[in-house]
Amino acid sequence: MTLTPALRKLVLTAHIACSVGWIGAVLAFLVLVIAAITNSDNQTLRAAWIALELIGWFAIVPLALGSLFTGVIIALGTKWGLFQHYWVLISLVLTILSILILIGNLQTVSTFAGLAASMNNANSEGLRGGLQSEFLHSGVGLLTLLVIQTLNIYKPRGLTPYGWRKQHRPSVLSQPEDFTT
Amino acid sequence: MPPIDEKLDHQAAYRTPRWAKALAIIIVLLVALFVILHLADNTIGGPMEGHMPIVIPTADPSMPQP
């Protein structure tokens, strides 16, 4: 299955939009967490948890799933393939891991956001304790996304054993061209 | 069918790149660390594990009391 040039550009545009948007949304999440950690105001703390839940479920998750979906289509629709090059394979693994951890962590965020919405200002110390975990999650998540982005831009050489066999068939001897940039 | 020498050359030429090995090791270590921390009930997520606010939602004093 090979994408036509017009369709490939369309999917590539969506892929870049989702991927860059994902990084931006995680950065916004991290900024909110830092703002809540460094601010002693309880109302800011409660508002931050509610905003974190909204950003998580309605910005980060859709963008992450969109990035994964469009990335898989581009890989399968071009000669890069999904399992032939290490940079594609590692990007895929990191993306799937990130999404699984993201969805698991957002359950916790939702619980805290529910508490933040229902509590009064006197009961905020528990909410403050949960922010350290969010700082770690969003910080490591952002670094992971930057690693994926770097892999996708530099496309370091390296065929998987499967890709090696496929590339060295008698009929196919050349490396694929740069189909994703 | 290619001659045996040619097949051996292909096998000898195949190497997993160092950067991929290094990155794979880092990913595995990070995932292991994540799992260990979760299992140890530390502060990295889980449904409220390790940082459950020990508070009981109290009535808002600004609301009319019964």
mmCIF file of C-alpha atoms in Angstrom:
data_model
loop_
_atom_site.group_PDB
_atom_site.id
_atom_site.type_symbol
_atom_site.label_atom_id
_atom_site.label_comp_id
_atom_site.label_asym_id
_atom_site.label_seq_id
_atom_site.Cartn_x
_atom_site.Cartn_y
_atom_site.Cartn_z
ATOM 1 C CA MET A 1 0.000 0.000 0.000
ATOM 2 C CA THR A 2 1.528 3.300 -1.074
ATOM 3 C CA LEU A 3 -0.030 6.712 -0.510
ATOM 4 C CA THR A 4 -0.463 9.030 -3.456
ATOM 5 C CA PRO A 5 1.652 12.214 -3.191
ATOM 6 C CA ALA A 6 -1.401 14.387 -2.483
ATOM 7 C CA LEU A 7 -2.715 12.076 0.224
ATOM 8 C CA ARG A 8 0.761 11.660 1.723
ATOM 9 C CA LYS A 9 1.119 15.447 2.050
ATOM 10 C CA LEU A 10 -2.316 15.696 3.646
ATOM 11 C CA VAL A 11 -1.547 13.001 6.224
ATOM 12 C CA LEU A 12 1.922 14.453 6.807
ATOM 13 C CA THR A 13 0.406 17.883 7.490
ATOM 14 C CA ALA A 14 -1.981 16.351 10.019
ATOM 15 C CA HIS A 15 0.870 14.363 11.577
ATOM 16 C CA ILE A 16 3.076 17.426 12.055
ATOM 17 C CA ALA A 17 0.147 19.454 13.419
ATOM 18 C CA CYS A 18 -0.760 16.736 15.941
ATOM 19 C CA SER A 19 2.824 16.044 16.992
ATOM 20 C CA VAL A 20 3.848 19.668 17.466
ATOM 21 C CA GLY A 21 0.497 20.409 19.113
ATOM 22 C CA TRP A 22 1.110 17.518 21.512
ATOM 23 C CA ILE A 23 4.452 18.991 22.560
ATOM 24 C CA GLY A 24 2.843 22.417 23.011
ATOM 25 C CA ALA A 25 -0.006 21.027 25.089
ATOM 26 C CA VAL A 26 2.402 19.136 27.378
ATOM 27 C CA LEU A 27 4.432 22.324 27.757
ATOM 28 C CA ALA A 28 1.258 24.196 28.770
ATOM 29 C CA PHE A 29 0.509 21.396 31.260
ATOM 30 C CA LEU A 30 4.028 21.709 32.715
ATOM 31 C CA VAL A 31 3.740 25.493 32.997
ATOM 32 C CA LEU A 32 0.470 25.134 34.921
ATOM 33 C CA VAL A 33 2.041 22.586 37.274
ATOM 34 C CA ILE A 34 5.040 24.853 37.954
ATOM 35 C CA ALA A 35 2.724 27.831 38.475
ATOM 36 C CA ALA A 36 0.702 25.854 41.015
ATOM 37 C CA ILE A 37 3.814 24.555 42.812
ATOM 38 C CA THR A 38 5.406 27.982 43.127
ATOM 39 C CA ASN A 39 2.228 29.861 44.022
ATOM 40 C CA SER A 40 0.934 29.724 47.578
ATOM 41 C CA ASP A 41 -2.542 30.887 46.631
ATOM 42 C CA ASN A 42 -5.097 28.122 47.189
ATOM 43 C CA GLN A 43 -7.457 29.325 44.500
ATOM 44 C CA THR A 44 -4.660 29.146 41.936
ATOM 45 C CA LEU A 45 -3.950 25.598 43.105
ATOM 46 C CA ARG A 46 -7.547 24.457 42.706
ATOM 47 C CA ALA A 47 -7.922 26.222 39.355
ATOM 48 C CA ALA A 48 -4.690 24.593 38.154
ATOM 49 C CA TRP A 49 -5.946 21.055 38.875
ATOM 50 C CA ILE A 50 -9.203 21.726 37.045
ATOM 51 C CA ALA A 51 -7.296 23.204 34.091
ATOM 52 C CA LEU A 52 -4.840 20.269 34.079
ATOM 53 C CA GLU A 53 -7.718 17.850 33.694
ATOM 54 C CA LEU A 54 -9.183 19.827 30.803
ATOM 55 C CA ILE A 55 -5.844 20.187 28.993
ATOM 56 C CA GLY A 56 -5.098 16.512 29.550
ATOM 57 C CA TRP A 57 -8.311 14.976 28.273
ATOM 58 C CA PHE A 58 -9.307 17.517 25.628
ATOM 59 C CA ALA A 59 -5.950 18.626 24.187
ATOM 60 C CA ILE A 60 -3.143 16.179 24.994
ATOM 61 C CA VAL A 61 -5.002 12.876 24.522
ATOM 62 C CA PRO A 62 -6.662 13.747 21.165
ATOM 63 C CA LEU A 63 -3.400 15.164 19.816
ATOM 64 C CA ALA A 64 -1.451 12.117 21.006
ATOM 65 C CA LEU A 65 -3.891 9.673 19.412
ATOM 66 C CA GLY A 66 -3.941 11.768 16.220
ATOM 67 C CA SER A 67 -0.153 11.761 16.122
ATOM 68 C CA LEU A 68 -0.007 7.983 16.547
ATOM 69 C CA PHE A 69 -2.704 7.344 13.953
ATOM 70 C CA THR A 70 -1.248 9.625 11.265
ATOM 71 C CA GLY A 71 2.280 8.392 11.986
ATOM 72 C CA VAL A 72 1.278 4.780 11.441
ATOM 73 C CA ILE A 73 -0.506 5.679 8.190
ATOM 74 C CA ILE A 74 2.552 7.528 6.866
ATOM 75 C CA ALA A 75 4.884 4.691 7.838
ATOM 76 C CA LEU A 76 2.728 2.030 6.225
ATOM 77 C CA GLY A 77 1.943 4.192 3.185
ATOM 78 C CA THR A 78 5.572 4.922 2.284
ATOM 79 C CA LYS A 79 8.661 2.809 1.759
ATOM 80 C CA TRP A 80 9.874 3.573 5.292
ATOM 81 C CA GLY A 81 7.580 0.918 6.725
ATOM 82 C CA LEU A 82 6.666 0.495 10.368
ATOM 83 C CA PHE A 83 9.260 -2.082 11.411
ATOM 84 C CA GLN A 84 12.076 -1.644 8.886
ATOM 85 C CA HIS A 85 14.036 1.252 10.398
ATOM 86 C CA TYR A 86 15.074 1.591 14.004
ATOM 87 C CA TRP A 87 14.163 5.263 14.178
ATOM 88 C CA VAL A 88 10.579 4.496 13.092
ATOM 89 C CA LEU A 89 10.299 1.509 15.428
ATOM 90 C CA ILE A 90 11.680 3.377 18.457
ATOM 91 C CA SER A 91 9.440 6.361 17.726
ATOM 92 C CA LEU A 92 6.442 4.032 17.606
ATOM 93 C CA VAL A 93 7.363 2.299 20.877
ATOM 94 C CA LEU A 94 7.988 5.598 22.669
ATOM 95 C CA THR A 95 4.710 7.047 21.371
ATOM 96 C CA ILE A 96 2.663 4.044 22.511
ATOM 97 C CA LEU A 97 4.357 3.995 25.924
ATOM 98 C CA SER A 98 3.781 7.727 26.322
ATOM 99 C CA ILE A 99 0.086 7.379 25.500
ATOM 100 C CA LEU A 100 -0.413 4.490 27.925
ATOM 101 C CA ILE A 101 1.315 6.333 30.780
ATOM 102 C CA LEU A 102 -0.526 9.539 29.864
ATOM 103 C CA ILE A 103 -3.961 7.915 30.062
ATOM 104 C CA GLY A 104 -3.068 6.171 33.323
ATOM 105 C CA ASN A 105 -1.849 9.409 34.861
ATOM 106 C CA LEU A 106 -4.880 11.399 33.732
ATOM 107 C CA GLN A 107 -7.092 9.166 35.889
ATOM 108 C CA THR A 108 -5.195 10.538 38.879
ATOM 109 C CA VAL A 109 -5.473 14.089 37.565
ATOM 110 C CA SER A 110 -9.234 13.672 37.201
ATOM 111 C CA THR A 111 -9.530 12.492 40.802
ATOM 112 C CA PHE A 112 -7.554 15.494 42.060
ATOM 113 C CA ALA A 113 -9.553 17.844 39.834
ATOM 114 C CA GLY A 114 -12.771 16.453 41.309
ATOM 115 C CA LEU A 115 -11.450 17.079 44.810
ATOM 116 C CA ALA A 116 -10.304 20.567 43.848
ATOM 117 C CA ALA A 117 -13.755 21.407 42.555
ATOM 118 C CA SER A 118 -15.520 20.145 45.667
ATOM 119 C CA MET A 119 -13.219 21.307 48.464
ATOM 120 C CA ASN A 120 -12.999 24.674 50.129
ATOM 121 C CA ASN A 121 -9.765 26.630 50.388
ATOM 122 C CA ALA A 122 -8.829 25.231 53.788
ATOM 123 C CA ASN A 123 -8.246 21.713 52.484
ATOM 124 C CA SER A 124 -5.581 22.262 49.879
ATOM 125 C CA GLU A 125 -2.434 20.627 51.263
ATOM 126 C CA GLY A 126 -3.319 17.255 49.755
ATOM 127 C CA LEU A 127 -3.781 18.854 46.359
ATOM 128 C CA ARG A 128 -0.355 20.460 46.615
ATOM 129 C CA GLY A 129 1.297 17.092 47.318
ATOM 130 C CA GLY A 130 0.052 15.602 44.048
ATOM 131 C CA LEU A 131 1.740 18.273 41.953
ATOM 132 C CA GLN A 132 5.227 16.755 42.312
ATOM 133 C CA SER A 133 4.078 13.628 40.522
ATOM 134 C CA GLU A 134 2.566 15.740 37.739
ATOM 135 C CA PHE A 135 5.795 17.704 37.407
ATOM 136 C CA LEU A 136 7.711 14.445 36.944
ATOM 137 C CA HIS A 137 5.189 12.979 34.512
ATOM 138 C CA SER A 138 4.964 16.067 32.322
ATOM 139 C CA GLY A 139 8.715 16.752 32.462
ATOM 140 C CA VAL A 140 9.715 13.226 31.432
ATOM 141 C CA GLY A 141 6.888 13.206 28.898
ATOM 142 C CA LEU A 142 8.150 16.408 27.305
ATOM 143 C CA LEU A 143 11.707 15.030 27.094
ATOM 144 C CA THR A 144 10.366 11.841 25.488
ATOM 145 C CA LEU A 145 8.453 13.819 22.876
ATOM 146 C CA LEU A 146 11.589 15.831 22.084
ATOM 147 C CA VAL A 147 13.540 12.575 21.618
ATOM 148 C CA ILE A 148 10.845 11.338 19.211
ATOM 149 C CA GLN A 149 10.929 14.632 17.339
ATOM 150 C CA THR A 150 14.716 14.488 17.045
ATOM 151 C CA LEU A 151 14.568 10.918 15.713
ATOM 152 C CA ASN A 152 11.944 11.929 13.160
ATOM 153 C CA ILE A 153 13.964 14.871 11.900
ATOM 154 C CA TYR A 154 17.446 13.310 11.815
ATOM 155 C CA LYS A 155 16.265 9.829 10.745
ATOM 156 C CA PRO A 156 19.457 8.071 11.878
ATOM 157 C CA ARG A 157 20.532 5.133 9.740
ATOM 158 C CA GLY A 158 19.928 1.623 10.900
ATOM 159 C CA LEU A 159 17.799 -1.196 9.531
ATOM 160 C CA THR A 160 16.071 -3.748 11.705
ATOM 161 C CA PRO A 161 16.720 -7.415 10.854
ATOM 162 C CA TYR A 162 13.295 -7.446 9.172
ATOM 163 C CA GLY A 163 14.106 -4.280 7.245
ATOM 164 C CA TRP A 164 17.512 -5.691 6.293
ATOM 165 C CA ARG A 165 15.945 -8.796 4.772
ATOM 166 C CA LYS A 166 13.350 -6.726 2.959
ATOM 167 C CA GLN A 167 15.856 -4.194 1.621
ATOM 168 C CA HIS A 168 18.268 -6.861 0.411
ATOM 169 C CA ARG A 169 15.872 -8.836 -1.676
ATOM 170 C CA PRO A 170 17.215 -9.124 -5.234
ATOM 171 C CA SER A 171 14.502 -6.835 -6.621
ATOM 172 C CA VAL A 172 14.851 -4.086 -4.027
ATOM 173 C CA LEU A 173 18.392 -2.884 -3.481
ATOM 174 C CA SER A 174 18.071 0.830 -2.827
ATOM 175 C CA GLN A 175 17.360 2.671 0.415
ATOM 176 C CA PRO A 176 14.040 4.506 0.539
ATOM 177 C CA GLU A 177 13.989 8.149 -0.295
ATOM 178 C CA ASP A 178 13.082 10.743 2.279
ATOM 179 C CA PHE A 179 9.311 10.435 2.216
ATOM 180 C CA THR A 180 8.371 12.185 5.397
ATOM 181 C CA THR A 181 9.949 15.597 5.066
ATOM 182 C CA MET B 1 19.775 -18.920 -4.938
ATOM 183 C CA PRO B 2 22.761 -16.746 -3.939
ATOM 184 C CA PRO B 3 26.087 -18.467 -3.289
ATOM 185 C CA ILE B 4 26.927 -19.300 0.319
ATOM 186 C CA ASP B 5 29.756 -16.741 0.469
ATOM 187 C CA GLU B 6 27.381 -13.961 -0.526
ATOM 188 C CA LYS B 7 24.866 -15.032 2.126
ATOM 189 C CA LEU B 8 27.573 -15.026 4.776
ATOM 190 C CA ASP B 9 28.675 -11.559 3.644
ATOM 191 C CA HIS B 10 25.150 -10.284 4.147
ATOM 192 C CA GLN B 11 24.938 -11.816 7.579
ATOM 193 C CA ALA B 12 28.302 -10.402 8.555
ATOM 194 C CA ALA B 13 27.391 -6.948 7.277
ATOM 195 C CA TYR B 14 24.254 -6.688 9.396
ATOM 196 C CA ARG B 15 24.804 -4.823 12.643
ATOM 197 C CA THR B 16 22.313 -3.224 14.989
ATOM 198 C CA PRO B 17 23.451 0.420 15.187
ATOM 199 C CA ARG B 18 24.963 1.565 18.470
ATOM 200 C CA TRP B 19 22.577 4.481 18.865
ATOM 201 C CA ALA B 20 19.587 2.122 18.623
ATOM 202 C CA LYS B 21 21.086 -0.214 21.240
ATOM 203 C CA ALA B 22 21.823 2.693 23.585
ATOM 204 C CA LEU B 23 18.358 4.187 23.170
ATOM 205 C CA ALA B 24 16.685 0.800 23.663
ATOM 206 C CA ILE B 25 18.648 0.281 26.903
ATOM 207 C CA ILE B 26 17.651 3.741 28.169
ATOM 208 C CA ILE B 27 13.977 3.074 27.351
ATOM 209 C CA VAL B 28 14.007 -0.298 29.097
ATOM 210 C CA LEU B 29 15.697 1.194 32.185
ATOM 211 C CA LEU B 30 13.211 4.067 32.337
ATOM 212 C CA VAL B 31 10.245 1.730 31.994
ATOM 213 C CA ALA B 32 11.706 -0.548 34.688
ATOM 214 C CA LEU B 33 12.211 2.434 36.983
ATOM 215 C CA PHE B 34 8.650 3.553 36.349
ATOM 216 C CA VAL B 35 7.248 0.115 37.129
ATOM 217 C CA ILE B 36 9.388 -0.259 40.263
ATOM 218 C CA LEU B 37 8.293 3.130 41.561
ATOM 219 C CA HIS B 38 4.668 2.275 40.908
ATOM 220 C CA LEU B 39 5.002 -1.080 42.623
ATOM 221 C CA ALA B 40 6.715 0.585 45.556
ATOM 222 C CA ASP B 41 3.627 2.764 45.872
ATOM 223 C CA ASN B 42 5.741 5.848 45.463
ATOM 224 C CA THR B 43 4.644 9.265 44.281
ATOM 225 C CA ILE B 44 4.531 8.550 40.555
ATOM 226 C CA GLY B 45 0.846 8.253 39.867
ATOM 227 C CA GLY B 46 -1.456 5.350 40.358
ATOM 228 C CA PRO B 47 -4.941 6.272 41.434
ATOM 229 C CA MET B 48 -4.061 8.622 44.278
ATOM 230 C CA GLU B 49 -1.379 6.310 45.612
ATOM 231 C CA GLY B 50 1.152 7.869 47.923
ATOM 232 C CA HIS B 51 -0.354 11.307 47.839
ATOM 233 C CA MET B 52 -3.979 10.849 48.716
ATOM 234 C CA PRO B 53 -5.084 14.007 50.410
ATOM 235 C CA ILE B 54 -6.245 12.997 53.867
ATOM 236 C CA VAL B 55 -9.054 15.479 54.027
ATOM 237 C CA ILE B 56 -12.770 15.212 54.243
ATOM 238 C CA PRO B 57 -14.573 17.723 52.076
ATOM 239 C CA THR B 58 -16.172 20.127 54.474
ATOM 240 C CA ALA B 59 -19.176 22.290 53.996
ATOM 241 C CA ASP B 60 -18.542 25.650 52.416
ATOM 242 C CA PRO B 61 -19.132 28.227 55.206
ATOM 243 C CA SER B 62 -20.476 30.707 52.693
ATOM 244 C CA MET B 63 -23.374 28.385 51.883
ATOM 245 C CA PRO B 64 -26.565 28.572 53.974
ATOM 246 C CA GLN B 65 -26.418 26.008 56.776
ATOM 247 C CA PRO B 66 -29.432 23.857 57.720
#
